JSON list of C-alpha atoms in Angstrom, two decimals:
[
{"chain": "A", "resi": 1, "resn": "MET", "atom": "CA", "xyz": [-49.30, -82.43, 57.04]},
{"chain": "A", "resi": 2, "resn": "ARG", "atom": "CA", "xyz": [-47.39, -80.71, 54.35]},
{"chain": "A", "resi": 3, "resn": "ARG", "atom": "CA", "xyz": [-45.22, -77.73, 54.92]},
{"chain": "A", "resi": 4, "resn": "VAL", "atom": "CA", "xyz": [-45.30, -75.09, 52.25]},
{"chain": "A", "resi": 5, "resn": "ARG", "atom": "CA", "xyz": [-41.85, -74.04, 51.42]},
{"chain": "A", "resi": 6, "resn": "HIS", "atom": "CA", "xyz": [-41.39, -70.49, 50.08]},
{"chain": "A", "resi": 7, "resn": "SER", "atom": "CA", "xyz": [-38.82, -70.01, 47.46]},
{"chain": "A", "resi": 8, "resn": "LYS", "atom": "CA", "xyz": [-36.37, -67.17, 47.44]},
{"chain": "A", "resi": 9, "resn": "SER", "atom": "CA", "xyz": [-37.54, -66.10, 44.00]},
{"chain": "A", "resi": 10, "resn": "GLY", "atom": "CA", "xyz": [-40.39, -64.05, 45.55]},
{"chain": "A", "resi": 11, "resn": "LEU", "atom": "CA", "xyz": [-37.90, -61.86, 47.39]},
{"chain": "A", "resi": 12, "resn": "PHE", "atom": "CA", "xyz": [-35.87, -61.46, 44.23]},
{"chain": "A", "resi": 13, "resn": "LEU", "atom": "CA", "xyz": [-38.95, -60.26, 42.29]},
{"chain": "A", "resi": 14, "resn": "ILE", "atom": "CA", "xyz": [-39.79, -57.67, 44.96]},
{"chain": "A", "resi": 15, "resn": "GLU", "atom": "CA", "xyz": [-36.21, -56.35, 44.88]},
{"chain": "A", "resi": 16, "resn": "LEU", "atom": "CA", "xyz": [-36.34, -56.21, 41.09]},
{"chain": "A", "resi": 17, "resn": "MET", "atom": "CA", "xyz": [-39.62, -54.24, 41.15]},
{"chain": "A", "resi": 18, "resn": "ILE", "atom": "CA", "xyz": [-38.16, -51.75, 43.65]},
{"chain": "A", "resi": 19, "resn": "CYS", "atom": "CA", "xyz": [-35.09, -51.24, 41.45]},
{"chain": "A", "resi": 20, "resn": "ILE", "atom": "CA", "xyz": [-37.25, -50.71, 38.36]},
{"chain": "A", "resi": 21, "resn": "LEU", "atom": "CA", "xyz": [-39.40, -48.18, 40.27]},
{"chain": "A", "resi": 22, "resn": "PHE", "atom": "CA", "xyz": [-36.30, -46.32, 41.50]},
{"chain": "A", "resi": 23, "resn": "PHE", "atom": "CA", "xyz": [-34.73, -46.13, 38.02]},
{"chain": "A", "resi": 24, "resn": "SER", "atom": "CA", "xyz": [-37.99, -45.04, 36.37]},
{"chain": "A", "resi": 25, "resn": "CYS", "atom": "CA", "xyz": [-38.42, -42.21, 38.90]},
{"chain": "A", "resi": 26, "resn": "THR", "atom": "CA", "xyz": [-34.80, -41.17, 38.35]},
{"chain": "A", "resi": 27, "resn": "ALA", "atom": "CA", "xyz": [-35.27, -41.28, 34.57]},
{"chain": "A", "resi": 28, "resn": "GLY", "atom": "CA", "xyz": [-38.41, -39.13, 34.85]},
{"chain": "A", "resi": 29, "resn": "ILE", "atom": "CA", "xyz": [-36.54, -36.50, 36.86]},
{"chain": "A", "resi": 30, "resn": "CYS", "atom": "CA", "xyz": [-33.62, -36.53, 34.39]},
{"chain": "A", "resi": 31, "resn": "ILE", "atom": "CA", "xyz": [-35.96, -36.11, 31.43]},
{"chain": "A", "resi": 32, "resn": "ARG", "atom": "CA", "xyz": [-37.57, -33.12, 33.15]},
{"chain": "A", "resi": 33, "resn": "PHE", "atom": "CA", "xyz": [-34.11, -31.55, 33.66]},
{"chain": "A", "resi": 34, "resn": "PHE", "atom": "CA", "xyz": [-33.17, -32.17, 30.02]},
{"chain": "A", "resi": 35, "resn": "ALA", "atom": "CA", "xyz": [-36.41, -30.54, 28.85]},
{"chain": "A", "resi": 36, "resn": "LYS", "atom": "CA", "xyz": [-35.81, -27.53, 31.10]},
{"chain": "A", "resi": 37, "resn": "SER", "atom": "CA", "xyz": [-32.21, -27.17, 29.89]},
{"chain": "A", "resi": 38, "resn": "HIS", "atom": "CA", "xyz": [-33.41, -27.29, 26.26]},
{"chain": "A", "resi": 39, "resn": "GLU", "atom": "CA", "xyz": [-35.95, -24.55, 27.00]},
{"chain": "A", "resi": 40, "resn": "LEU", "atom": "CA", "xyz": [-33.28, -22.37, 28.66]},
{"chain": "A", "resi": 41, "resn": "SER", "atom": "CA", "xyz": [-30.93, -22.97, 25.75]},
{"chain": "A", "resi": 42, "resn": "GLN", "atom": "CA", "xyz": [-33.62, -21.89, 23.29]},
{"chain": "A", "resi": 43, "resn": "LYS", "atom": "CA", "xyz": [-34.35, -18.73, 25.30]},
{"chain": "A", "resi": 44, "resn": "ALA", "atom": "CA", "xyz": [-30.63, -17.89, 25.42]},
{"chain": "A", "resi": 45, "resn": "ARG", "atom": "CA", "xyz": [-30.35, -18.43, 21.66]},
{"chain": "A", "resi": 46, "resn": "ASN", "atom": "CA", "xyz": [-33.35, -16.18, 21.01]},
{"chain": "A", "resi": 47, "resn": "LEU", "atom": "CA", "xyz": [-31.98, -13.49, 23.33]},
{"chain": "A", "resi": 48, "resn": "TYR", "atom": "CA", "xyz": [-28.61, -13.59, 21.56]},
{"chain": "A", "resi": 49, "resn": "GLN", "atom": "CA", "xyz": [-30.20, -13.41, 18.09]},
{"chain": "A", "resi": 50, "resn": "ALA", "atom": "CA", "xyz": [-32.53, -10.59, 19.19]},
{"chain": "A", "resi": 51, "resn": "GLN", "atom": "CA", "xyz": [-29.56, -8.63, 20.56]},
{"chain": "A", "resi": 52, "resn": "GLN", "atom": "CA", "xyz": [-27.64, -9.17, 17.31]},
{"chain": "A", "resi": 53, "resn": "GLU", "atom": "CA", "xyz": [-30.56, -8.02, 15.15]},
{"chain": "A", "resi": 54, "resn": "ALA", "atom": "CA", "xyz": [-31.24, -4.96, 17.32]},
{"chain": "A", "resi": 55, "resn": "SER", "atom": "CA", "xyz": [-27.56, -3.99, 17.25]},
{"chain": "A", "resi": 56, "resn": "SER", "atom": "CA", "xyz": [-27.47, -4.37, 13.46]},
{"chain": "A", "resi": 57, "resn": "MET", "atom": "CA", "xyz": [-30.50, -2.13, 13.12]},
{"chain": "A", "resi": 58, "resn": "ALA", "atom": "CA", "xyz": [-28.91, 0.43, 15.46]},
{"chain": "A", "resi": 59, "resn": "GLU", "atom": "CA", "xyz": [-25.79, 0.51, 13.27]},
{"chain": "A", "resi": 60, "resn": "ILE", "atom": "CA", "xyz": [-27.96, 1.05, 10.19]},
{"chain": "A", "resi": 61, "resn": "LEU", "atom": "CA", "xyz": [-29.84, 3.89, 11.86]},
{"chain": "A", "resi": 62, "resn": "GLU", "atom": "CA", "xyz": [-26.66, 5.56, 13.13]},
{"chain": "A", "resi": 63, "resn": "GLY", "atom": "CA", "xyz": [-25.26, 5.48, 9.60]},
{"chain": "A", "resi": 64, "resn": "ASP", "atom": "CA", "xyz": [-28.40, 6.82, 7.96]},
{"chain": "A", "resi": 65, "resn": "ILE", "atom": "CA", "xyz": [-31.18, 8.15, 10.17]},
{"chain": "A", "resi": 66, "resn": "ASN", "atom": "CA", "xyz": [-33.36, 8.60, 7.08]},
{"chain": "A", "resi": 67, "resn": "SER", "atom": "CA", "xyz": [-33.72, 4.81, 6.91]},
{"chain": "A", "resi": 68, "resn": "LEU", "atom": "CA", "xyz": [-36.14, 5.04, 9.86]},
{"chain": "A", "resi": 69, "resn": "TYR", "atom": "CA", "xyz": [-39.01, 4.53, 7.42]},
{"chain": "A", "resi": 70, "resn": "HIS", "atom": "CA", "xyz": [-38.34, 0.77, 7.57]},
{"chain": "A", "resi": 71, "resn": "ARG", "atom": "CA", "xyz": [-40.11, 0.14, 10.88]},
{"chain": "A", "resi": 72, "resn": "TYR", "atom": "CA", "xyz": [-40.70, -3.64, 10.90]},
{"chain": "A", "resi": 73, "resn": "VAL", "atom": "CA", "xyz": [-38.50, -6.61, 10.05]},
{"chain": "A", "resi": 74, "resn": "TYR", "atom": "CA", "xyz": [-39.97, -10.12, 10.25]},
{"chain": "A", "resi": 75, "resn": "TYR", "atom": "CA", "xyz": [-38.08, -13.34, 11.02]},
{"chain": "A", "resi": 76, "resn": "ASP", "atom": "CA", "xyz": [-38.99, -17.02, 10.86]},
{"chain": "A", "resi": 77, "resn": "LYS", "atom": "CA", "xyz": [-38.23, -19.59, 13.57]},
{"chain": "A", "resi": 78, "resn": "ASP", "atom": "CA", "xyz": [-34.60, -19.87, 12.36]},
{"chain": "A", "resi": 79, "resn": "TRP", "atom": "CA", "xyz": [-34.09, -16.07, 12.50]},
{"chain": "A", "resi": 80, "resn": "LYS", "atom": "CA", "xyz": [-34.08, -15.62, 8.73]},
{"chain": "A", "resi": 81, "resn": "GLN", "atom": "CA", "xyz": [-35.95, -12.68, 7.26]},
{"chain": "A", "resi": 82, "resn": "CYS", "atom": "CA", "xyz": [-39.34, -13.63, 5.91]},
{"chain": "A", "resi": 83, "resn": "GLU", "atom": "CA", "xyz": [-42.76, -12.30, 5.01]},
{"chain": "A", "resi": 84, "resn": "LYS", "atom": "CA", "xyz": [-45.21, -11.13, 7.66]},
{"chain": "A", "resi": 85, "resn": "LYS", "atom": "CA", "xyz": [-47.41, -14.21, 7.29]},
{"chain": "A", "resi": 86, "resn": "ASP", "atom": "CA", "xyz": [-44.52, -16.63, 8.09]},
{"chain": "A", "resi": 87, "resn": "MET", "atom": "CA", "xyz": [-43.07, -14.72, 11.03]},
{"chain": "A", "resi": 88, "resn": "ALA", "atom": "CA", "xyz": [-42.14, -16.15, 14.41]},
{"chain": "A", "resi": 89, "resn": "TYR", "atom": "CA", "xyz": [-40.27, -13.03, 15.59]},
{"chain": "A", "resi": 90, "resn": "TRP", "atom": "CA", "xyz": [-40.32, -9.40, 14.56]},
{"chain": "A", "resi": 91, "resn": "LEU", "atom": "CA", "xyz": [-38.21, -6.29, 15.09]},
{"chain": "A", "resi": 92, "resn": "GLU", "atom": "CA", "xyz": [-39.94, -2.95, 15.56]},
{"chain": "A", "resi": 93, "resn": "VAL", "atom": "CA", "xyz": [-38.27, 0.46, 15.28]},
{"chain": "A", "resi": 94, "resn": "SER", "atom": "CA", "xyz": [-40.16, 3.33, 16.85]},
{"chain": "A", "resi": 95, "resn": "GLU", "atom": "CA", "xyz": [-39.25, 6.94, 17.53]},
{"chain": "A", "resi": 96, "resn": "THR", "atom": "CA", "xyz": [-40.10, 7.55, 21.18]},
{"chain": "A", "resi": 97, "resn": "ASP", "atom": "CA", "xyz": [-39.22, 11.18, 21.80]},
{"chain": "A", "resi": 98, "resn": "VAL", "atom": "CA", "xyz": [-37.89, 14.10, 19.81]},
{"chain": "A", "resi": 99, "resn": "LYS", "atom": "CA", "xyz": [-36.33, 17.05, 21.64]},
{"chain": "A", "resi": 100, "resn": "LYS", "atom": "CA", "xyz": [-34.79, 20.08, 20.02]},
{"chain": "A", "resi": 101, "resn": "LYS", "atom": "CA", "xyz": [-31.63, 21.28, 21.69]},
{"chain": "A", "resi": 102, "resn": "GLU", "atom": "CA", "xyz": [-29.19, 23.97, 20.90]},
{"chain": "A", "resi": 103, "resn": "ALA", "atom": "CA", "xyz": [-25.52, 23.16, 21.21]},
{"chain": "A", "resi": 104, "resn": "GLU", "atom": "CA", "xyz": [-23.42, 25.60, 23.20]},
{"chain": "A", "resi": 105, "resn": "PRO", "atom": "CA", "xyz": [-20.98, 27.52, 21.02]},
{"chain": "A", "resi": 106, "resn": "LYS", "atom": "CA", "xyz": [-17.27, 27.06, 21.69]},
{"chain": "A", "resi": 107, "resn": "THR", "atom": "CA", "xyz": [-16.61, 30.76, 21.32]},
{"chain": "A", "resi": 108, "resn": "GLY", "atom": "CA", "xyz": [-18.62, 33.79, 22.35]},
{"chain": "A", "resi": 109, "resn": "ASP", "atom": "CA", "xyz": [-19.74, 34.26, 18.76]},
{"chain": "A", "resi": 110, "resn": "ASN", "atom": "CA", "xyz": [-23.31, 33.00, 18.22]},
{"chain": "A", "resi": 111, "resn": "SER", "atom": "CA", "xyz": [-22.79, 32.52, 14.48]},
{"chain": "A", "resi": 112, "resn": "ASP", "atom": "CA", "xyz": [-21.16, 29.10, 15.02]},
{"chain": "A", "resi": 113, "resn": "SER", "atom": "CA", "xyz": [-24.03, 27.72, 17.10]},
{"chain": "A", "resi": 114, "resn": "LYS", "atom": "CA", "xyz": [-25.71, 24.70, 15.56]},
{"chain": "A", "resi": 115, "resn": "LYS", "atom": "CA", "xyz": [-29.24, 23.52, 16.19]},
{"chain": "A", "resi": 116, "resn": "THR", "atom": "CA", "xyz": [-29.56, 19.77, 16.63]},
{"chain": "A", "resi": 117, "resn": "ASP", "atom": "CA", "xyz": [-32.39, 17.32, 17.05]},
{"chain": "A", "resi": 118, "resn": "LEU", "atom": "CA", "xyz": [-32.11, 14.54, 19.57]},
{"chain": "A", "resi": 119, "resn": "LYS", "atom": "CA", "xyz": [-33.91, 11.53, 18.18]},
{"chain": "A", "resi": 120, "resn": "LYS", "atom": "CA", "xyz": [-34.69, 8.85, 20.70]},
{"chain": "A", "resi": 121, "resn": "ILE", "atom": "CA", "xyz": [-35.41, 5.53, 19.10]},
{"chain": "A", "resi": 122, "resn": "LYS", "atom": "CA", "xyz": [-36.52, 2.24, 20.61]},
{"chain": "A", "resi": 123, "resn": "ILE", "atom": "CA", "xyz": [-35.58, -0.92, 18.78]},
{"chain": "A", "resi": 124, "resn": "ALA", "atom": "CA", "xyz": [-37.52, -3.88, 20.18]},
{"chain": "A", "resi": 125, "resn": "VAL", "atom": "CA", "xyz": [-37.62, -7.54, 19.21]},
{"chain": "A", "resi": 126, "resn": "TYR", "atom": "CA", "xyz": [-40.76, -9.56, 19.95]},
{"chain": "A", "resi": 127, "resn": "SER", "atom": "CA", "xyz": [-41.74, -13.21, 19.64]},
{"chain": "A", "resi": 128, "resn": "GLY", "atom": "CA", "xyz": [-44.98, -14.80, 18.55]},
{"chain": "A", "resi": 129, "resn": "LYS", "atom": "CA", "xyz": [-47.67, -13.40, 16.35]},
{"chain": "A", "resi": 130, "resn": "LYS", "atom": "CA", "xyz": [-48.35, -9.68, 16.26]},
{"chain": "A", "resi": 131, "resn": "VAL", "atom": "CA", "xyz": [-50.87, -8.79, 18.95]},
{"chain": "A", "resi": 132, "resn": "LYS", "atom": "CA", "xyz": [-52.04, -5.76, 20.86]},
{"chain": "A", "resi": 133, "resn": "LYS", "atom": "CA", "xyz": [-49.39, -3.55, 22.44]},
{"chain": "A", "resi": 134, "resn": "ALA", "atom": "CA", "xyz": [-50.15, -4.67, 26.00]},
{"chain": "A", "resi": 135, "resn": "GLN", "atom": "CA", "xyz": [-49.75, -8.36, 25.09]},
{"chain": "A", "resi": 136, "resn": "LYS", "atom": "CA", "xyz": [-46.44, -8.26, 23.19]},
{"chain": "A", "resi": 137, "resn": "ASP", "atom": "CA", "xyz": [-43.84, -10.80, 24.33]},
{"chain": "A", "resi": 138, "resn": "GLU", "atom": "CA", "xyz": [-40.66, -8.71, 24.25]},
{"chain": "A", "resi": 139, "resn": "ILE", "atom": "CA", "xyz": [-37.38, -10.59, 23.99]},
{"chain": "A", "resi": 140, "resn": "TYR", "atom": "CA", "xyz": [-35.01, -7.62, 23.91]},
{"chain": "A", "resi": 141, "resn": "HIS", "atom": "CA", "xyz": [-35.07, -3.87, 23.44]},
{"chain": "A", "resi": 142, "resn": "LEU", "atom": "CA", "xyz": [-32.42, -1.26, 22.77]},
{"chain": "A", "resi": 143, "resn": "ASN", "atom": "CA", "xyz": [-32.86, 2.45, 23.41]},
{"chain": "A", "resi": 144, "resn": "LEU", "atom": "CA", "xyz": [-30.91, 4.61, 21.01]},
{"chain": "A", "resi": 145, "resn": "SER", "atom": "CA", "xyz": [-30.27, 8.37, 21.04]},
{"chain": "A", "resi": 146, "resn": "ILE", "atom": "CA", "xyz": [-28.99, 9.97, 17.85]},
{"chain": "A", "resi": 147, "resn": "TYR", "atom": "CA", "xyz": [-28.05, 13.61, 17.44]},
{"chain": "A", "resi": 148, "resn": "VAL", "atom": "CA", "xyz": [-28.88, 14.91, 14.00]},
{"chain": "A", "resi": 149, "resn": "PRO", "atom": "CA", "xyz": [-27.77, 18.41, 12.96]},
{"chain": "A", "resi": 150, "resn": "LYS", "atom": "CA", "xyz": [-30.75, 20.47, 11.88]},
{"chain": "A", "resi": 151, "resn": "ASP", "atom": "CA", "xyz": [-29.00, 21.88, 8.83]},
{"chain": "A", "resi": 152, "resn": "ASN", "atom": "CA", "xyz": [-26.38, 19.50, 7.46]},
{"chain": "A", "resi": 153, "resn": "THR", "atom": "CA", "xyz": [-25.09, 21.88, 4.75]},
{"chain": "A", "resi": 154, "resn": "LYS", "atom": "CA", "xyz": [-24.12, 24.61, 7.23]},
{"chain": "A", "resi": 155, "resn": "HIS", "atom": "CA", "xyz": [-22.51, 22.02, 9.50]},
{"chain": "A", "resi": 156, "resn": "ALA", "atom": "CA", "xyz": [-20.45, 20.60, 6.64]},
{"chain": "A", "resi": 157, "resn": "ALA", "atom": "CA", "xyz": [-19.39, 24.10, 5.53]},
{"chain": "A", "resi": 158, "resn": "SER", "atom": "CA", "xyz": [-18.30, 25.04, 9.05]},
{"chain": "A", "resi": 159, "resn": "THR", "atom": "CA", "xyz": [-16.17, 21.90, 9.41]},
{"chain": "A", "resi": 160, "resn": "GLN", "atom": "CA", "xyz": [-14.50, 22.62, 6.07]},
{"chain": "A", "resi": 161, "resn": "LYS", "atom": "CA", "xyz": [-13.67, 26.14, 7.18]},
{"chain": "A", "resi": 162, "resn": "GLU", "atom": "CA", "xyz": [-12.18, 24.88, 10.43]},
{"chain": "A", "resi": 163, "resn": "GLY", "atom": "CA", "xyz": [-10.01, 22.42, 8.53]},
{"chain": "A", "resi": 164, "resn": "MET", "atom": "CA", "xyz": [-8.57, 25.17, 6.31]},
{"chain": "A", "resi": 165, "resn": "LYS", "atom": "CA", "xyz": [-7.32, 27.30, 9.20]}
]
């Protein structure tokens, strides 16, 4: 009768397979975390760029409200201005509400009262292709209120008179 002698190499192979399984599971989890961190980094970059572009447009509009005619600006995937067909992101400027208000005069004399328009503007940055309003993927928006004197020539003349006194 022969005795079958088991070698210790079988135990070594089982241990090696368990180690390989453990490291592959750990690698899979790490890869998932790296992918998620890349996605969050990309979202943060897009949010920062969208905020920068909206702020730049707000500065332009505060300097010259007549430049409101330029309602859309298109950007490619690297946030460089491009044509509409190549866009990955776009900025939209829209006037949301216009209210006429009358400023209170500083003195009792009504001749110095100035009529002003309050222009409320929404500057929004979207991603993806242009779709219906309900399906837009908004990255960032900025609400802007600008007071515009109704008659700029009278306003300029009144400030000159005040400076001469």
